Amino acid sequence: MPSLNDKTRVAHCDNQDELSDAELLRYDRQIAIKAVDIEGQEKLKQAKILVIGLGGLGCAASQYLAVAGVGHLTLIDFDVVSESNLQRQILHCDSNINELKVDSAKQTLAKLNPYIHINTIARQLDDEKMKSIIDEHDLVIDCTDNVSVREQVNQACFIHNVPLVSAAAIRMEGMITVFNYKENTPCYRCFSQLFGEQVLSCVESGILAPVVGIIGSMQALESIKLLLDIGKDLVGRLLFFDAMTMECREMKLLKQAHCSVCGG
Ligand SMILES: [Zn+2]
């Protein structure tokens, strides 16, 4: 197993894609995992993840992606921080009220890990712009509670074949799944057409703070596994988490033959 004393590697760290001495030390506990190793940590450094929505899920997911050393994060959200966000959106604090969420989140993430690059987008994107931004990334995390944005993101991810880690949380429950758009796998539209247009939001239903933390952390975890191509992913599986009973249930998600996005 490579060690921090590996002089050969240190001598070559001028290359931006390789890890510096300081980064090797910083990520030592993660590199110690066989499935990650130095090679995996370098993959994370090179990876570009798009985080859509910097609310409860987005804050939790992006903080773990940042500290884990995902080298390039792009944050999209056009909303500003309000007092009622602070109960669960852990990258923002009182002094950030009325600031753009992406600015507040970027400040906190940069403090958590100064070795990563963070870009921000604080406006709603039309379909063409969304497609071109998604095409520049290796993976997308959907942390929005807006169904039309979810559908737009799914369409763009399908076209460019970029994996999507999708999740939702409400009250004491959360769910998460992954779409990778490979043959015979479902897309978000295959799933959403089963549930119709009924959408509940945290505003009307409430949400217990740690629930978004758990589900958002799972999104970060699934993203890292996908980037490193390790373990068993959640493609075709919808995982439900019930915080009231601490039980998880799994549902199979099937591709719908006549799906308007991925069918035919
Ligand atoms: Zn579909």
mmCIF file of C-alpha atoms and ligand atoms in Angstrom:
data_model
loop_
_atom_site.group_PDB
_atom_site.id
_atom_site.type_symbol
_atom_site.label_atom_id
_atom_site.label_comp_id
_atom_site.label_asym_id
_atom_site.label_seq_id
_atom_site.Cartn_x
_atom_site.Cartn_y
_atom_site.Cartn_z
ATOM 1 C CA MET A 1 0.000 0.000 0.000
ATOM 2 C CA PRO A 2 1.435 3.421 -0.949
ATOM 3 C CA SER A 3 2.461 5.621 1.957
ATOM 4 C CA LEU A 4 2.992 9.317 2.491
ATOM 5 C CA ASN A 5 6.727 8.662 2.314
ATOM 6 C CA ASP A 6 6.491 7.600 -1.283
ATOM 7 C CA LYS A 7 9.109 10.025 -2.622
ATOM 8 C CA THR A 8 8.488 9.122 -6.242
ATOM 9 C CA ARG A 9 4.865 10.228 -6.003
ATOM 10 C CA VAL A 10 5.745 13.447 -4.165
ATOM 11 C CA ALA A 11 8.286 14.268 -6.854
ATOM 12 C CA HIS A 12 5.548 14.057 -9.486
ATOM 13 C CA CYS A 13 2.878 16.095 -7.773
ATOM 14 C CA ASP A 14 3.359 19.124 -10.038
ATOM 15 C CA ASN A 15 0.675 17.470 -12.126
ATOM 16 C CA GLN A 16 -2.644 19.143 -11.155
ATOM 17 C CA ASP A 17 -4.497 15.829 -11.343
ATOM 18 C CA GLU A 18 -2.268 14.195 -8.753
ATOM 19 C CA LEU A 19 -2.478 14.680 -5.013
ATOM 20 C CA SER A 20 -0.031 16.980 -3.250
ATOM 21 C CA ASP A 21 1.708 15.992 -0.010
ATOM 22 C CA ALA A 22 -0.803 18.021 1.974
ATOM 23 C CA GLU A 23 -3.726 16.347 0.201
ATOM 24 C CA LEU A 24 -2.304 12.868 0.802
ATOM 25 C CA LEU A 25 -2.181 13.683 4.486
ATOM 26 C CA ARG A 26 -5.620 15.288 4.491
ATOM 27 C CA TYR A 27 -7.334 12.310 2.851
ATOM 28 C CA ASP A 28 -5.231 9.643 4.581
ATOM 29 C CA ARG A 29 -8.174 7.921 6.334
ATOM 30 C CA GLN A 30 -10.074 7.693 3.073
ATOM 31 C CA ILE A 31 -7.064 6.540 1.056
ATOM 32 C CA ALA A 32 -6.613 3.810 3.697
ATOM 33 C CA ILE A 33 -9.815 2.178 2.392
ATOM 34 C CA LYS A 34 -8.729 -0.404 -0.185
ATOM 35 C CA ALA A 35 -11.635 0.383 -2.516
ATOM 36 C CA VAL A 36 -10.550 4.047 -2.608
ATOM 37 C CA ASP A 37 -6.743 4.074 -2.408
ATOM 38 C CA ILE A 38 -4.653 6.880 -3.958
ATOM 39 C CA GLU A 39 -6.042 6.165 -7.404
ATOM 40 C CA GLY A 40 -9.628 6.647 -6.194
ATOM 41 C CA GLN A 41 -8.760 9.793 -4.282
ATOM 42 C CA GLU A 42 -7.210 11.206 -7.456
ATOM 43 C CA LYS A 43 -10.397 10.344 -9.351
ATOM 44 C CA LEU A 44 -12.366 12.319 -6.760
ATOM 45 C CA LYS A 45 -9.987 15.258 -7.159
ATOM 46 C CA GLN A 46 -10.588 15.285 -10.913
ATOM 47 C CA ALA A 47 -14.370 14.796 -10.616
ATOM 48 C CA LYS A 48 -16.933 17.486 -11.430
ATOM 49 C CA ILE A 49 -20.265 17.299 -9.608
ATOM 50 C CA LEU A 50 -23.262 19.558 -10.168
ATOM 51 C CA VAL A 51 -25.393 20.137 -7.052
ATOM 52 C CA ILE A 52 -28.874 21.434 -7.861
ATOM 53 C CA GLY A 53 -30.518 23.106 -4.864
ATOM 54 C CA LEU A 54 -28.713 24.308 -1.729
ATOM 55 C CA GLY A 55 -31.485 23.572 0.750
ATOM 56 C CA GLY A 56 -31.387 20.829 3.376
ATOM 57 C CA LEU A 57 -30.347 17.976 1.071
ATOM 58 C CA GLY A 58 -27.917 20.088 -0.952
ATOM 59 C CA CYS A 59 -26.181 21.438 2.156
ATOM 60 C CA ALA A 60 -25.705 17.954 3.616
ATOM 61 C CA ALA A 61 -24.613 16.350 0.346
ATOM 62 C CA SER A 62 -22.214 19.101 -0.706
ATOM 63 C CA GLN A 63 -20.497 19.335 2.665
ATOM 64 C CA TYR A 64 -19.529 15.642 2.508
ATOM 65 C CA LEU A 65 -18.496 15.882 -1.141
ATOM 66 C CA ALA A 66 -16.308 18.866 -0.250
ATOM 67 C CA VAL A 67 -14.546 17.321 2.727
ATOM 68 C CA ALA A 68 -14.153 14.003 0.882
ATOM 69 C CA GLY A 69 -12.132 15.861 -1.742
ATOM 70 C CA VAL A 70 -14.389 16.005 -4.808
ATOM 71 C CA GLY A 71 -12.304 18.535 -6.722
ATOM 72 C CA HIS A 72 -14.927 20.526 -8.615
ATOM 73 C CA LEU A 73 -18.370 21.416 -7.318
ATOM 74 C CA THR A 74 -20.895 23.582 -9.158
ATOM 75 C CA LEU A 75 -23.759 24.857 -7.006
ATOM 76 C CA ILE A 76 -27.070 25.982 -8.537
ATOM 77 C CA ASP A 77 -29.737 27.853 -6.550
ATOM 78 C CA PHE A 78 -31.337 31.242 -7.131
ATOM 79 C CA ASP A 79 -32.935 31.531 -3.693
ATOM 80 C CA VAL A 80 -31.703 33.564 -0.719
ATOM 81 C CA VAL A 81 -31.256 32.359 2.865
ATOM 82 C CA SER A 82 -34.203 32.970 5.186
ATOM 83 C CA GLU A 83 -34.496 32.415 8.911
ATOM 84 C CA SER A 84 -36.721 29.354 8.543
ATOM 85 C CA ASN A 85 -33.982 27.637 6.468
ATOM 86 C CA LEU A 86 -31.465 27.587 9.316
ATOM 87 C CA GLN A 87 -33.093 24.661 11.153
ATOM 88 C CA ARG A 88 -31.805 22.205 8.537
ATOM 89 C CA GLN A 89 -29.662 23.976 5.917
ATOM 90 C CA ILE A 90 -26.392 23.614 7.738
ATOM 91 C CA LEU A 91 -24.094 25.579 5.408
ATOM 92 C CA HIS A 92 -25.958 28.812 6.156
ATOM 93 C CA CYS A 93 -26.015 30.762 9.436
ATOM 94 C CA ASP A 94 -27.727 33.869 10.852
ATOM 95 C CA SER A 95 -25.256 36.283 9.260
ATOM 96 C CA ASN A 96 -26.130 34.852 5.805
ATOM 97 C CA ILE A 97 -29.829 35.765 5.945
ATOM 98 C CA ASN A 98 -30.872 37.464 2.658
ATOM 99 C CA GLU A 99 -27.621 36.369 0.957
ATOM 100 C CA LEU A 100 -27.768 34.051 -2.030
ATOM 101 C CA LYS A 101 -27.680 30.430 -0.850
ATOM 102 C CA VAL A 102 -24.958 29.587 -3.360
ATOM 103 C CA ASP A 103 -22.707 32.361 -1.968
ATOM 104 C CA SER A 104 -23.311 31.339 1.611
ATOM 105 C CA ALA A 105 -22.755 27.653 0.783
ATOM 106 C CA LYS A 106 -19.577 28.419 -1.181
ATOM 107 C CA GLN A 107 -18.087 30.372 1.750
ATOM 108 C CA THR A 108 -18.696 27.498 4.169
ATOM 109 C CA LEU A 109 -17.523 24.763 1.777
ATOM 110 C CA ALA A 110 -14.335 26.697 0.979
ATOM 111 C CA LYS A 111 -13.588 26.853 4.707
ATOM 112 C CA LEU A 112 -14.225 23.122 5.076
ATOM 113 C CA ASN A 113 -11.839 22.324 2.217
ATOM 114 C CA PRO A 114 -9.645 24.991 0.603
ATOM 115 C CA TYR A 115 -8.259 22.441 -1.890
ATOM 116 C CA ILE A 116 -11.388 22.217 -4.035
ATOM 117 C CA HIS A 117 -12.870 24.475 -6.745
ATOM 118 C CA ILE A 118 -16.416 25.759 -6.288
ATOM 119 C CA ASN A 119 -18.474 27.491 -8.990
ATOM 120 C CA THR A 120 -21.883 29.013 -8.411
ATOM 121 C CA ILE A 121 -24.910 29.711 -10.591
ATOM 122 C CA ALA A 122 -27.649 31.877 -9.073
ATOM 123 C CA ARG A 123 -30.296 31.921 -11.772
ATOM 124 C CA GLN A 124 -32.903 29.671 -13.308
ATOM 125 C CA LEU A 125 -31.538 27.915 -16.391
ATOM 126 C CA ASP A 126 -33.443 27.317 -19.590
ATOM 127 C CA ASP A 127 -33.352 23.819 -21.129
ATOM 128 C CA GLU A 128 -30.420 24.531 -23.454
ATOM 129 C CA LYS A 129 -28.276 26.087 -20.726
ATOM 130 C CA MET A 130 -29.114 23.263 -18.309
ATOM 131 C CA LYS A 131 -28.040 20.704 -20.931
ATOM 132 C CA SER A 132 -24.746 22.439 -21.638
ATOM 133 C CA ILE A 133 -23.918 22.796 -17.903
ATOM 134 C CA ILE A 134 -24.801 19.145 -17.207
ATOM 135 C CA ASP A 135 -22.650 18.038 -20.135
ATOM 136 C CA GLU A 136 -19.640 19.636 -18.386
ATOM 137 C CA HIS A 137 -20.078 17.453 -15.282
ATOM 138 C CA ASP A 138 -19.459 13.809 -14.374
ATOM 139 C CA LEU A 139 -22.488 13.509 -12.124
ATOM 140 C CA VAL A 140 -25.541 15.489 -10.983
ATOM 141 C CA ILE A 141 -27.129 15.544 -7.530
ATOM 142 C CA ASP A 142 -30.762 16.561 -7.512
ATOM 143 C CA CYS A 143 -31.500 18.321 -4.215
ATOM 144 C CA THR A 144 -34.413 20.466 -5.378
ATOM 145 C CA ASP A 145 -38.028 20.086 -4.315
ATOM 146 C CA ASN A 146 -39.271 21.499 -7.616
ATOM 147 C CA VAL A 147 -40.828 18.889 -9.909
ATOM 148 C CA SER A 148 -40.383 20.865 -13.139
ATOM 149 C CA VAL A 149 -36.665 21.347 -12.397
ATOM 150 C CA ARG A 150 -36.382 17.626 -11.641
ATOM 151 C CA GLU A 151 -37.960 16.781 -15.008
ATOM 152 C CA GLN A 152 -35.693 19.283 -16.796
ATOM 153 C CA VAL A 153 -32.577 17.869 -15.108
ATOM 154 C CA ASN A 154 -33.616 14.278 -15.904
ATOM 155 C CA GLN A 155 -34.081 15.119 -19.572
ATOM 156 C CA ALA A 156 -30.653 16.780 -19.774
ATOM 157 C CA CYS A 157 -28.922 13.956 -17.869
ATOM 158 C CA PHE A 158 -30.559 11.400 -20.194
ATOM 159 C CA ILE A 159 -29.401 13.242 -23.328
ATOM 160 C CA HIS A 160 -25.808 13.529 -22.107
ATOM 161 C CA ASN A 161 -25.736 10.222 -20.262
ATOM 162 C CA VAL A 162 -24.680 11.838 -16.985
ATOM 163 C CA PRO A 163 -25.653 9.876 -13.826
ATOM 164 C CA LEU A 164 -28.243 11.507 -11.557
ATOM 165 C CA VAL A 165 -28.502 10.940 -7.807
ATOM 166 C CA SER A 166 -32.066 11.874 -6.912
ATOM 167 C CA ALA A 167 -33.594 12.220 -3.443
ATOM 168 C CA ALA A 168 -36.433 13.753 -1.485
ATOM 169 C CA ALA A 169 -37.232 14.192 2.198
ATOM 170 C CA ILE A 170 -40.352 15.236 4.018
ATOM 171 C CA ARG A 171 -41.586 15.089 7.639
ATOM 172 C CA MET A 172 -39.872 11.968 9.044
ATOM 173 C CA GLU A 173 -39.221 10.190 5.734
ATOM 174 C CA GLY A 174 -36.758 10.255 2.911
ATOM 175 C CA MET A 175 -36.069 8.428 -0.318
ATOM 176 C CA ILE A 176 -33.143 8.133 -2.656
ATOM 177 C CA THR A 177 -32.393 6.493 -6.001
ATOM 178 C CA VAL A 178 -29.860 6.699 -8.835
ATOM 179 C CA PHE A 179 -30.362 6.953 -12.588
ATOM 180 C CA ASN A 180 -27.420 6.078 -14.832
ATOM 181 C CA TYR A 181 -29.340 5.941 -18.154
ATOM 182 C CA LYS A 182 -27.840 2.639 -19.211
ATOM 183 C CA GLU A 183 -29.893 0.264 -21.333
ATOM 184 C CA ASN A 184 -33.034 -1.091 -19.689
ATOM 185 C CA THR A 185 -32.712 1.126 -16.627
ATOM 186 C CA PRO A 186 -35.433 3.605 -15.609
ATOM 187 C CA CYS A 187 -35.161 7.407 -15.658
ATOM 188 C CA TYR A 188 -36.757 9.926 -13.274
ATOM 189 C CA ARG A 189 -39.770 10.308 -15.602
ATOM 190 C CA CYS A 190 -40.409 6.529 -15.468
ATOM 191 C CA PHE A 191 -40.687 7.011 -11.713
ATOM 192 C CA SER A 192 -42.551 10.337 -11.564
ATOM 193 C CA GLN A 193 -45.283 9.244 -13.981
ATOM 194 C CA LEU A 194 -46.295 6.593 -11.430
ATOM 195 C CA PHE A 195 -46.869 9.242 -8.799
ATOM 196 C CA GLY A 196 -48.786 11.773 -10.866
ATOM 197 C CA GLU A 197 -48.485 15.471 -10.204
ATOM 198 C CA GLN A 198 -49.047 15.298 -6.457
ATOM 199 C CA VAL A 199 -46.227 17.124 -4.779
ATOM 200 C CA LEU A 200 -45.861 18.023 -1.173
ATOM 201 C CA SER A 201 -43.289 20.470 0.033
ATOM 202 C CA CYS A 202 -41.565 21.019 3.360
ATOM 203 C CA VAL A 203 -43.470 24.304 3.676
ATOM 204 C CA GLU A 204 -46.806 22.546 4.133
ATOM 205 C CA SER A 205 -45.656 19.237 5.612
ATOM 206 C CA GLY A 206 -42.579 20.041 7.696
ATOM 207 C CA ILE A 207 -39.271 18.226 7.912
ATOM 208 C CA LEU A 208 -37.193 17.079 10.873
ATOM 209 C CA ALA A 209 -33.633 18.411 10.547
ATOM 210 C CA PRO A 210 -31.573 15.199 10.777
ATOM 211 C CA VAL A 211 -33.713 13.486 8.124
ATOM 212 C CA VAL A 212 -32.352 15.742 5.357
ATOM 213 C CA GLY A 213 -28.880 15.252 6.854
ATOM 214 C CA ILE A 214 -29.182 11.475 6.548
ATOM 215 C CA ILE A 215 -30.635 11.473 3.021
ATOM 216 C CA GLY A 216 -28.247 14.196 1.781
ATOM 217 C CA SER A 217 -25.294 12.262 3.203
ATOM 218 C CA MET A 218 -26.553 9.168 1.362
ATOM 219 C CA GLN A 219 -26.563 11.218 -1.849
ATOM 220 C CA ALA A 220 -22.910 12.143 -1.266
ATOM 221 C CA LEU A 221 -22.100 8.498 -0.520
ATOM 222 C CA GLU A 222 -23.807 7.170 -3.662
ATOM 223 C CA SER A 223 -22.061 9.858 -5.738
ATOM 224 C CA ILE A 224 -18.625 8.870 -4.464
ATOM 225 C CA LYS A 225 -19.373 5.168 -5.132
ATOM 226 C CA LEU A 226 -20.482 5.991 -8.682
ATOM 227 C CA LEU A 227 -17.399 8.119 -9.362
ATOM 228 C CA LEU A 228 -15.121 5.352 -8.080
ATOM 229 C CA ASP A 229 -17.220 2.576 -9.620
ATOM 230 C CA ILE A 230 -17.327 0.599 -6.363
ATOM 231 C CA GLY A 231 -20.006 -1.360 -4.517
ATOM 232 C CA LYS A 232 -23.629 -1.830 -5.564
ATOM 233 C CA ASP A 233 -25.445 1.311 -6.644
ATOM 234 C CA LEU A 234 -29.125 2.269 -6.330
ATOM 235 C CA VAL A 235 -29.890 2.101 -10.059
ATOM 236 C CA GLY A 236 -33.384 0.608 -10.466
ATOM 237 C CA ARG A 237 -33.900 0.624 -6.697
ATOM 238 C CA LEU A 238 -35.781 3.206 -4.667
ATOM 239 C CA LEU A 239 -34.702 3.248 -1.037
ATOM 240 C CA PHE A 240 -37.211 4.590 1.507
ATOM 241 C CA PHE A 241 -36.061 5.600 4.965
ATOM 242 C CA ASP A 242 -38.582 5.923 7.801
ATOM 243 C CA ALA A 243 -37.043 7.879 10.685
ATOM 244 C CA MET A 244 -39.997 7.089 12.976
ATOM 245 C CA THR A 245 -39.249 3.353 12.957
ATOM 246 C CA MET A 246 -35.626 3.469 11.719
ATOM 247 C CA GLU A 247 -36.594 1.075 8.949
ATOM 248 C CA CYS A 248 -35.555 1.085 5.320
ATOM 249 C CA ARG A 249 -37.655 -0.375 2.548
ATOM 250 C CA GLU A 250 -36.687 -0.934 -1.036
ATOM 251 C CA MET A 251 -38.833 -0.794 -4.148
ATOM 252 C CA LYS A 252 -37.805 -1.908 -7.602
ATOM 253 C CA LEU A 253 -37.998 0.808 -10.228
ATOM 254 C CA LEU A 254 -38.628 -0.417 -13.739
ATOM 255 C CA LYS A 255 -38.137 1.275 -17.063
ATOM 256 C CA GLN A 256 -41.541 2.282 -18.517
ATOM 257 C CA ALA A 257 -41.786 1.199 -22.142
ATOM 258 C CA HIS A 258 -43.645 4.351 -23.197
ATOM 259 C CA CYS A 259 -41.705 6.838 -21.077
ATOM 260 C CA SER A 260 -41.692 10.248 -22.792
ATOM 261 C CA VAL A 261 -37.988 10.693 -21.962
ATOM 262 C CA CYS A 262 -36.260 7.308 -22.206
ATOM 263 C CA GLY A 263 -38.890 5.095 -23.908
ATOM 264 C CA GLY A 264 -38.656 3.869 -27.480
HETATM 265 ZN ZN ZN B 1 -37.913 7.021 -18.491
#
